Structures are given as C-alpha cells and as structure tokens.
Short mmCIF file of C-alpha atoms in Angstrom, two decimals:
data_model
loop_
_atom_site.label_atom_id
_atom_site.label_comp_id
_atom_site.label_asym_id
_atom_site.label_seq_id
_atom_site.Cartn_x
_atom_site.Cartn_y
_atom_site.Cartn_z
CA MET Q 1 83.61 68.66 33.67
CA ALA Q 2 81.76 71.06 36.00
CA ALA Q 3 78.16 71.85 35.36
CA PRO Q 4 76.63 75.26 36.15
CA GLY Q 5 75.78 75.50 39.83
CA GLY Q 6 78.82 73.58 40.98
CA VAL Q 7 77.38 70.12 40.38
CA GLU Q 8 79.40 67.64 38.41
CA ALA Q 9 77.47 65.55 35.86
CA ALA Q 10 78.87 62.47 34.28
CA GLU Q 11 78.17 62.02 30.59
CA GLN Q 12 76.20 58.81 29.92
CA PRO Q 13 76.36 57.08 26.53
CA ARG Q 14 73.13 57.40 24.50
CA PRO Q 15 71.48 54.12 23.35
CA LYS Q 16 71.95 53.42 19.66
CA ARG Q 17 68.72 53.34 17.63
CA SER Q 18 68.50 50.51 15.17
CA HIS Q 19 66.52 51.58 12.09
CA LYS Q 20 66.50 48.09 10.66
CA LYS Q 21 63.54 46.06 11.94
CA LYS Q 22 63.34 42.38 11.51
CA ALA Q 23 60.44 41.57 9.17
CA GLU Q 24 58.35 38.81 10.58
CA LYS Q 25 56.90 36.55 7.93
CA VAL Q 26 53.26 35.79 8.68
CA ASP Q 27 51.20 33.51 6.43
CA GLU Q 28 47.84 35.22 5.83
CA ALA Q 29 46.21 31.93 4.81
CA GLU Q 30 46.89 30.53 8.29
CA LEU Q 31 45.22 33.54 9.91
CA LEU Q 32 42.06 33.21 7.77
CA THR Q 33 41.58 29.43 7.94
CA VAL Q 34 40.07 27.70 10.96
CA PRO Q 35 42.25 24.86 12.27
CA ASP Q 36 40.83 21.35 12.10
CA GLY Q 37 39.00 20.17 15.20
CA TRP Q 38 38.57 23.69 16.64
CA LYS Q 39 35.31 24.40 18.47
CA GLU Q 40 34.01 27.59 19.96
CA PRO Q 41 33.92 27.37 23.77
CA ALA Q 42 30.46 26.97 25.31
CA PHE Q 43 28.70 29.97 26.87
CA THR Q 44 28.54 29.43 30.65
CA ARG Q 45 27.18 31.35 33.65
CA GLU Q 46 30.65 32.73 34.37
CA ASP Q 47 30.42 34.70 31.10
CA ASN Q 48 27.19 36.39 32.28
CA PRO Q 49 26.87 35.96 36.07
CA ARG Q 50 24.21 38.68 36.57
CA GLY Q 51 21.78 37.26 34.00
CA LEU Q 52 19.47 39.19 31.67
CA LEU Q 53 18.14 42.68 32.33
CA GLU Q 54 14.58 42.22 31.00
CA GLU Q 55 12.23 39.38 30.16
CA SER Q 56 11.84 38.37 26.49
CA SER Q 57 9.14 36.22 24.92
CA PHE Q 58 8.10 34.83 21.54
CA ALA Q 59 4.83 33.21 20.44
CA THR Q 60 3.72 31.33 17.33
CA LEU Q 61 0.44 29.78 16.14
CA PHE Q 62 0.07 26.15 15.08
CA PRO Q 63 -2.58 24.42 12.90
CA LYS Q 64 -5.38 22.31 14.33
CA TYR Q 65 -3.97 18.98 13.11
CA ARG Q 66 -0.78 19.50 15.21
CA GLU Q 67 -2.70 19.79 18.47
CA ALA Q 68 -2.69 16.06 19.32
CA TYR Q 69 1.03 15.65 18.65
CA LEU Q 70 2.00 18.76 20.65
CA LYS Q 71 -0.04 17.61 23.67
CA GLU Q 72 1.93 14.34 23.73
CA CYS Q 73 5.43 15.82 23.32
CA TRP Q 74 4.97 19.05 25.30
CA PRO Q 75 6.44 17.65 28.57
CA LEU Q 76 9.60 16.81 26.61
CA VAL Q 77 9.68 20.33 25.18
CA GLN Q 78 9.43 21.88 28.66
CA LYS Q 79 12.17 19.60 29.98
CA ALA Q 80 14.55 20.47 27.13
CA LEU Q 81 13.97 24.22 27.55
CA SER Q 82 14.24 24.09 31.34
CA GLU Q 83 17.90 23.08 30.95
CA HIS Q 84 18.43 26.54 29.40
CA TYR Q 85 16.16 28.21 32.02
CA VAL Q 86 13.41 29.06 29.51
CA ASN Q 87 9.69 28.58 30.24
CA ALA Q 88 7.26 27.22 27.62
CA THR Q 89 3.44 27.37 27.64
CA LEU Q 90 0.91 25.68 25.32
CA ASP Q 91 -2.46 27.39 24.77
CA LEU Q 92 -4.88 24.94 23.11
CA ILE Q 93 -7.78 27.39 23.11
CA GLU Q 94 -5.92 30.06 21.15
CA GLY Q 95 -3.75 27.52 19.32
CA SER Q 96 -0.39 29.09 20.18
CA MET Q 97 2.96 28.26 21.80
CA THR Q 98 4.91 30.80 23.90
CA VAL Q 99 8.49 30.78 25.25
CA THR Q 100 9.77 33.29 27.84
CA THR Q 101 13.04 33.90 29.69
CA THR Q 102 13.38 33.72 33.50
CA LYS Q 103 15.60 35.34 36.12
CA LYS Q 104 17.98 32.38 35.94
CA THR Q 105 18.49 32.66 32.14
CA PHE Q 106 22.10 33.70 31.50
CA ASP Q 107 22.47 32.91 27.76
CA PRO Q 108 20.89 35.74 25.72
CA TYR Q 109 20.71 33.56 22.60
CA ALA Q 110 18.73 30.81 24.35
CA ILE Q 111 15.41 32.58 23.69
CA ILE Q 112 16.21 32.74 19.94
CA ARG Q 113 16.80 28.99 19.87
CA ALA Q 114 13.58 28.42 21.81
CA ARG Q 115 11.72 30.56 19.25
CA ASP Q 116 13.11 28.44 16.39
CA LEU Q 117 12.11 25.28 18.27
CA ILE Q 118 8.42 26.20 18.53
CA LYS Q 119 8.42 27.37 14.88
CA LEU Q 120 9.73 23.99 13.74
CA LEU Q 121 7.19 22.16 15.88
CA ALA Q 122 4.39 24.24 14.36
CA ARG Q 123 5.59 23.31 10.85
CA SER Q 124 5.27 19.52 11.33
CA VAL Q 125 8.91 18.84 12.22
CA PRO Q 126 9.21 15.92 14.69
CA PHE Q 127 10.43 16.75 18.22
CA GLU Q 128 13.49 14.49 17.90
CA GLN Q 129 14.79 16.61 15.01
CA ALA Q 130 13.52 20.00 16.20
CA VAL Q 131 15.22 19.73 19.62
CA ARG Q 132 18.62 19.69 17.90
CA ILE Q 133 18.23 23.45 17.31
CA LEU Q 134 19.17 23.99 20.98
CA GLN Q 135 22.74 22.87 20.20
CA ASP Q 136 25.42 25.47 19.45
CA ASP Q 137 26.48 24.00 16.08
CA VAL Q 138 22.95 23.61 14.62
CA ALA Q 139 20.85 26.25 12.87
CA CYS Q 140 17.63 26.29 10.83
CA ASP Q 141 16.13 28.32 8.02
CA ILE Q 142 12.41 28.37 7.23
CA ILE Q 143 11.71 29.06 3.56
CA LYS Q 144 8.21 30.10 2.46
CA ILE Q 145 7.68 28.54 -0.97
CA GLY Q 146 3.93 29.05 -1.25
CA THR Q 147 4.23 32.35 -3.13
CA LEU Q 148 7.17 31.43 -5.41
CA VAL Q 149 5.12 29.55 -8.07
CA ARG Q 150 1.72 30.66 -9.35
CA ASN Q 151 0.58 27.44 -11.06
CA ARG Q 152 -0.68 24.88 -8.55
CA GLU Q 153 0.36 21.82 -10.61
CA SER Q 154 3.89 23.14 -11.19
CA PHE Q 155 4.19 23.94 -7.48
CA ILE Q 156 3.29 20.36 -6.46
CA LYS Q 157 5.74 18.83 -8.96
CA ARG Q 158 8.65 21.06 -7.91
CA ARG Q 159 7.92 20.59 -4.21
CA GLY Q 160 8.01 16.82 -4.74
CA ARG Q 161 11.63 17.08 -5.90
CA LEU Q 162 12.64 18.40 -2.48
CA LEU Q 163 11.01 15.64 -0.43
CA GLY Q 164 13.46 12.98 0.67
CA PRO Q 165 13.08 9.62 2.44
CA LYS Q 166 10.44 9.59 5.21
CA GLY Q 167 9.52 13.22 4.60
CA SER Q 168 13.00 14.64 5.22
CA THR Q 169 13.88 17.67 3.09
CA LEU Q 170 17.08 19.10 1.66
CA LYS Q 171 18.84 21.53 4.02
CA VAL Q 172 20.33 24.06 1.59
CA ARG Q 173 18.43 27.27 0.88
CA LYS Q 174 19.81 27.77 -2.65
CA VAL Q 175 18.75 24.25 -3.64
CA VAL Q 176 15.20 24.90 -2.45
CA LEU Q 177 14.87 28.27 -4.20
CA ASP Q 178 16.38 26.97 -7.47
CA THR Q 179 14.02 23.99 -7.41
CA MET Q 180 11.08 26.38 -7.22
CA LYS Q 181 12.57 28.13 -10.28
CA ASN Q 182 12.40 24.80 -12.19
CA ILE Q 183 16.12 23.92 -11.75
CA HIS Q 184 16.50 20.29 -10.69
CA PRO Q 185 18.28 19.84 -7.30
CA ILE Q 186 20.69 17.24 -8.75
CA TYR Q 187 22.70 20.06 -10.39
CA ASN Q 188 23.25 21.93 -7.12
CA ILE Q 189 23.93 18.71 -5.21
CA LYS Q 190 26.66 17.79 -7.70
CA THR Q 191 28.25 21.22 -7.20
CA LEU Q 192 28.20 20.78 -3.41
CA MET Q 193 29.85 17.35 -3.68
CA ILE Q 194 32.68 18.83 -5.79
CA LYS Q 195 33.17 21.66 -3.28
CA ARG Q 196 33.39 19.18 -0.41
CA GLU Q 197 36.15 17.24 -2.19
CA LEU Q 198 38.04 20.44 -3.06
CA SER Q 199 37.93 21.65 0.55
CA LYS Q 200 39.92 18.57 1.62
CA ASP Q 201 42.94 19.69 -0.46
CA PRO Q 202 44.97 22.30 1.54
CA GLU Q 203 46.53 23.76 -1.63
CA LEU Q 204 43.16 24.58 -3.22
CA ARG Q 205 41.59 26.25 -0.16
CA SER Q 206 42.88 29.71 -1.04
CA GLN Q 207 42.25 29.38 -4.82
CA SER Q 208 39.18 30.01 -6.95
CA TRP Q 209 37.06 26.90 -7.65
CA GLU Q 210 35.20 28.21 -10.70
CA ARG Q 211 37.28 26.13 -13.12
CA PHE Q 212 36.32 22.90 -11.31
CA LEU Q 213 32.61 23.59 -10.88
CA PRO Q 214 30.25 22.44 -13.67
CA LYS Q 215 28.26 24.96 -15.67
CA PHE Q 216 24.77 23.81 -16.60
CA LYS Q 217 22.77 25.44 -19.37
CA ARG Q 218 19.02 25.62 -19.21
CA LYS Q 219 17.27 23.97 -22.14
CA ASN Q 220 13.61 24.71 -22.66
CA LEU Q 221 12.58 22.15 -25.27
CA LYS Q 222 8.87 22.69 -24.98
CA LYS Q 223 7.51 25.19 -27.43
CA ARG Q 224 4.95 27.70 -26.32
CA LYS Q 225 1.44 26.71 -27.30
CA GLU Q 226 0.01 29.17 -29.78
CA PRO Q 227 -3.68 30.03 -29.57
CA LYS Q 228 -5.98 28.92 -32.37
CA LYS Q 229 -7.50 32.34 -32.78
CA LYS Q 230 -4.95 35.11 -32.92
CA ASN Q 231 -6.21 38.60 -32.20
CA ILE Q 232 -4.41 40.85 -34.65
CA LYS Q 233 -4.45 44.43 -33.52
CA LYS Q 234 -5.42 46.90 -36.18
CA GLU Q 235 -3.40 50.01 -36.83
CA TYR Q 236 -4.48 52.96 -34.79
CA THR Q 237 -6.22 55.72 -36.73
CA PRO Q 238 -7.51 58.92 -35.15
CA PHE Q 239 -10.50 59.00 -37.53
CA PRO Q 240 -13.72 57.09 -36.72
CA PRO Q 241 -14.80 54.16 -38.94
CA PRO Q 242 -17.03 55.02 -41.94
CA GLN Q 243 -20.77 54.87 -41.33
CA PRO Q 244 -22.41 51.77 -42.89
CA GLU Q 245 -24.87 52.32 -45.75
CA SER Q 246 -28.55 52.10 -44.94
CA GLN Q 247 -31.17 50.27 -47.02
CA ILE Q 248 -32.34 53.55 -48.59
CA ASP Q 249 -28.76 54.40 -49.64
CA LYS Q 250 -28.43 50.99 -51.32
CA GLU Q 251 -31.75 51.47 -53.17
CA LEU Q 252 -30.69 54.92 -54.31
CA ALA Q 253 -27.38 53.56 -55.63
CA SER Q 254 -29.12 50.74 -57.58
CA GLY Q 255 -32.04 52.88 -58.72
CA GLU Q 256 -34.75 50.80 -57.01
CA TYR Q 257 -35.85 53.71 -54.89
CA PHE Q 258 -37.46 55.40 -57.91
CA LEU Q 259 -39.37 52.29 -59.07
CA LYS Q 260 -43.07 51.83 -58.40
CA GLU Q 261 -44.33 49.28 -55.90
CA SER Q 262 -45.63 46.95 -58.65
CA GLN Q 263 -42.25 47.06 -60.40
CA LYS Q 264 -40.45 46.22 -57.16
CA LYS Q 265 -42.72 43.20 -56.59
CA ARG Q 266 -42.19 41.97 -60.15
CA LYS Q 267 -38.41 42.26 -59.71
CA ARG Q 268 -38.49 40.28 -56.43
CA VAL Q 269 -40.58 37.53 -58.06
CA GLU Q 270 -38.11 37.27 -60.95
CA GLU Q 271 -35.16 36.96 -58.54
CA ILE Q 272 -36.95 34.19 -56.61
CA LYS Q 273 -37.75 32.30 -59.82
CA ALA Q 274 -34.12 32.59 -61.01
CA LYS Q 275 -32.88 31.14 -57.69
CA GLN Q 276 -35.40 28.28 -57.89
CA ALA Q 277 -34.31 27.47 -61.46
CA ASP Q 278 -30.64 27.30 -60.40
CA ALA Q 279 -31.49 25.00 -57.49
CA ILE Q 280 -33.54 22.65 -59.74
CA LYS Q 281 -30.72 22.52 -62.30
CA LYS Q 282 -28.12 21.56 -59.63
CA ARG Q 283 -30.43 18.91 -58.16
CA GLN Q 284 -31.02 17.37 -61.61
CA GLU Q 285 -27.28 17.24 -62.31
CA GLU Q 286 -26.66 15.34 -59.08
CA ARG Q 287 -29.41 12.81 -59.99
CA ASN Q 288 -27.99 12.26 -63.48
CA LYS Q 289 -24.56 11.40 -62.05
CA ALA Q 290 -25.88 7.98 -60.98
CA PHE Q 291 -26.74 7.10 -64.62
CA ILE Q 292 -23.38 8.05 -66.12
CA PRO Q 293 -21.39 4.82 -66.81
CA PRO Q 294 -17.87 4.65 -65.39
CA LYS Q 295 -14.87 4.75 -67.69
CA GLU Q 296 -13.68 1.25 -68.62
CA LYS Q 297 -10.02 0.40 -68.68
CA PRO Q 298 -8.57 -0.54 -72.11
CA VAL Q 299 -8.16 -4.30 -72.68
CA VAL Q 300 -4.54 -5.37 -72.92
CA LYS Q 301 -4.00 -7.89 -75.75
CA ALA Q 302 -1.84 -10.94 -75.01
CA LYS Q 303 1.42 -10.99 -76.88
CA LYS Q 304 1.81 -13.79 -79.40
CA ALA Q 305 4.71 -16.14 -78.91
CA SER Q 306 7.49 -15.14 -81.25
CA THR Q 307 8.24 -17.92 -83.76
CA GLU Q 308 11.10 -16.10 -85.34
CA LYS Q 309 13.71 -17.92 -83.28
CA LYS Q 310 14.01 -21.48 -84.57
CA ILE Q 311 15.54 -24.23 -82.43
CA ASP Q 312 18.60 -25.96 -83.88
CA ILE Q 313 17.91 -29.61 -83.02
CA GLU Q 314 21.08 -30.98 -84.63
CA ALA Q 315 23.36 -28.75 -82.56
CA ILE Q 316 21.62 -29.97 -79.41
CA LYS Q 317 22.17 -33.61 -80.39
CA GLU Q 318 25.90 -33.07 -80.90
CA LYS Q 319 26.18 -31.44 -77.46
CA VAL Q 320 24.47 -34.46 -75.88
CA LYS Q 321 26.86 -36.90 -77.60
CA ASN Q 322 29.91 -34.99 -76.51
CA ALA Q 323 28.59 -34.88 -72.98
CA LYS Q 324 28.17 -38.71 -72.92
CA LYS Q 325 31.71 -39.21 -74.16
CA LYS Q 326 33.21 -36.79 -71.65
CA LYS Q 327 32.33 -38.32 -68.29
CA LEU Q 328 33.61 -36.82 -65.10
CA GLY Q 329 37.03 -38.35 -64.22
CA ALA Q 330 36.98 -40.78 -67.23
CA LEU Q 331 39.35 -40.87 -70.32
CA PRO Q 332 38.09 -40.75 -73.94
CA VAL Q 333 37.37 -44.09 -75.68
CA GLU Q 334 40.29 -43.85 -78.17
CA GLU Q 335 42.83 -43.36 -75.41
CA VAL Q 336 41.47 -46.37 -73.55
CA LYS Q 337 41.82 -48.58 -76.66
CA GLN Q 338 45.43 -47.44 -77.21
CA LYS Q 339 46.34 -48.30 -73.62
CA MET Q 340 44.78 -51.75 -73.88
CA ALA Q 341 46.76 -52.47 -77.09
CA ALA Q 342 50.02 -51.35 -75.44
CA ASP Q 343 49.40 -53.61 -72.43
CA GLU Q 344 48.89 -56.69 -74.66
CA LYS Q 345 52.17 -56.04 -76.53
CA LYS Q 346 54.07 -55.89 -73.23
CA LYS Q 347 52.61 -59.20 -72.11
CA LYS Q 348 53.62 -60.92 -75.34
CA LYS Q 349 57.24 -59.67 -75.10
CA LYS Q 350 57.54 -61.04 -71.56
CA LYS Q 351 56.42 -64.48 -72.69
#
C-alpha cells in the first residue's frame, strides 16, 4: 500500500494490552513486624564524611557530694567520649560538667548521648552503668518525682517501693509514675510479664491483648478521719443579726428600772440569801446520805425435807433376795436340784 509522498509503509501489528493484572498477595503483618535478630546498621564516617557544620555543647550542674566521685572517674569519662570525638570538661569551682563536639565528630547524635551521660553522673548513677548510654540500643529517661506527692511521709514510702537491690531502680516510666500515685509496682510488673510471654507467640502478635491482661481495682479501705469539731455553715441571710439587749433594756422589761435604789438593794440581798439557802440544803442532803442504812436483802428460808414420800422397806428386801438368787451366769436353785436328782437316777440304772 502506497503512502502519500510515494513512500511505502509496512503495517506493524499493535501490541495487545492485557487488562488483567496479576494480584500479588502481600502479608501486611510481615511488613509491620521486625524480623528476629535484626539490628540497625551502625552510623559510620562514610555516612557523614564532612562532619558537623557547627559546634554544639551541653552543660549540667552536680551537687557537692558528687565532687569526689567525679574527680576519680573523670579520666574514664573523657576516654569513653573521645571514642566518639566529644570533649568533656569538669569545672569544680562552678560545680558543672560540659560536653562539646569537635571537628572530627561525624555522628550528630553523639552529643545527645554525651548530654545524657553527664546528667546520669550528676544524679548519682555509677559510671559503669551510665557509660552504657553511649551504645545504640540503650536509652534513659529521667523522671522528676519530687513534685508528684505533697506529703513528705507518703513520698518516702512510695519512693521506697521503687528501690531495688543495691540501689538499682525500675526502668519503666509508667511503673514509676503509678507508684507515685499509690499504685503498687507489682501490678504493672505482672502485666509486663504477661506481655512478654504473649509476644513470643507469633499468632497473637497482631491481636489485641486486653482479654489476657489483668484488671486491678483500687480499694481504699481507710476511712477519712472526721474532725472532732465540725464547722456547720449557717444559711446566708442578707439582713444583719439582731442587736443584743443592753442592761437598761433588760431592766425596763423586768420593771427594775423604775424601782428605787433601796428597793434594788433589798431585792439583791434576797436573791443572795435564796441562793445560800439552796446551797446549804444541798450540802446537808449530801451529808445525810452517809447515815442512811443500805437496803438489806431478804433472808431465804431453808426448805424443810418433805416427809410425804415414805420408803417401802419390804419391797427393797424382796429386790435384794431376788438379786442374790439370780447370780450372773448361774442357774436358779430349783433347777440345780432337779438336775442332781436326774443324775442320781441315771447312775442307779447303769448299776
């Protein structure tokens, strides 16, 4: 077939488009889970050959009682940080520790680890344990518990639950915070042990673990101490309290205000004499109580032996005779005599 322009073009077959795509089955659980034994590759100089752009530094203060220990272990601190090309200085006058990067530092996270190292040393962590923070698979978390509990005694008791053997402490933040909220660490430790066992089962990794975890209820058995004197608030009224009556108002109400001075004195004397008479009467009654004889208990008369029941002596004698005749395991006398007579007759017949 001739094309326009006198050039012959050969028709080429078009490639067939396949609309059906093969669906690749990918397990999402395998993509999310980390394979066993996998470790992140270490950060080397080849990853950052030019080093850091600027110098970074961190400083922290330490208490006076840590000065002697830091002076002894500071050469070891400098040696451990020099492997990561980080400088460390100890200022005993100011009481501070400082870490800075150098031109040879290639790991940008090395200064963060050095900062955590001097913080741990300032908080009474031994060097042997604090130096582990420079490893890639180790991290730390400093929890300030001083402001979590107001009462000093409660704070000391709850802090004592966290202390382990030789001063070592628990390493889980939730356990520490819950302990300060008066939740014993044994509950959280039990939950962590169950989670560790469940993580070993490959079928349960992608499932919810709420059904397996224990649920603990808080029980506050102690009742709140009630104060001895309770201040009961009175109902609010917009009106002021009534004005108390004066002495003149009381005299006007009783009519004493209109009496003469001699009448008032006579009335006071009579009131005093009436009070004295009452006091003398009460005192005399108390004295007379000692002369009042106590009430005697009524005498209980002894009951006479009842002679109505007469003893039947003859009936008792008959019972004794019958008892002599009836001996244990023995035959009556008449039966014995009959047997003896029968035995004699048999002997005579034999003769």
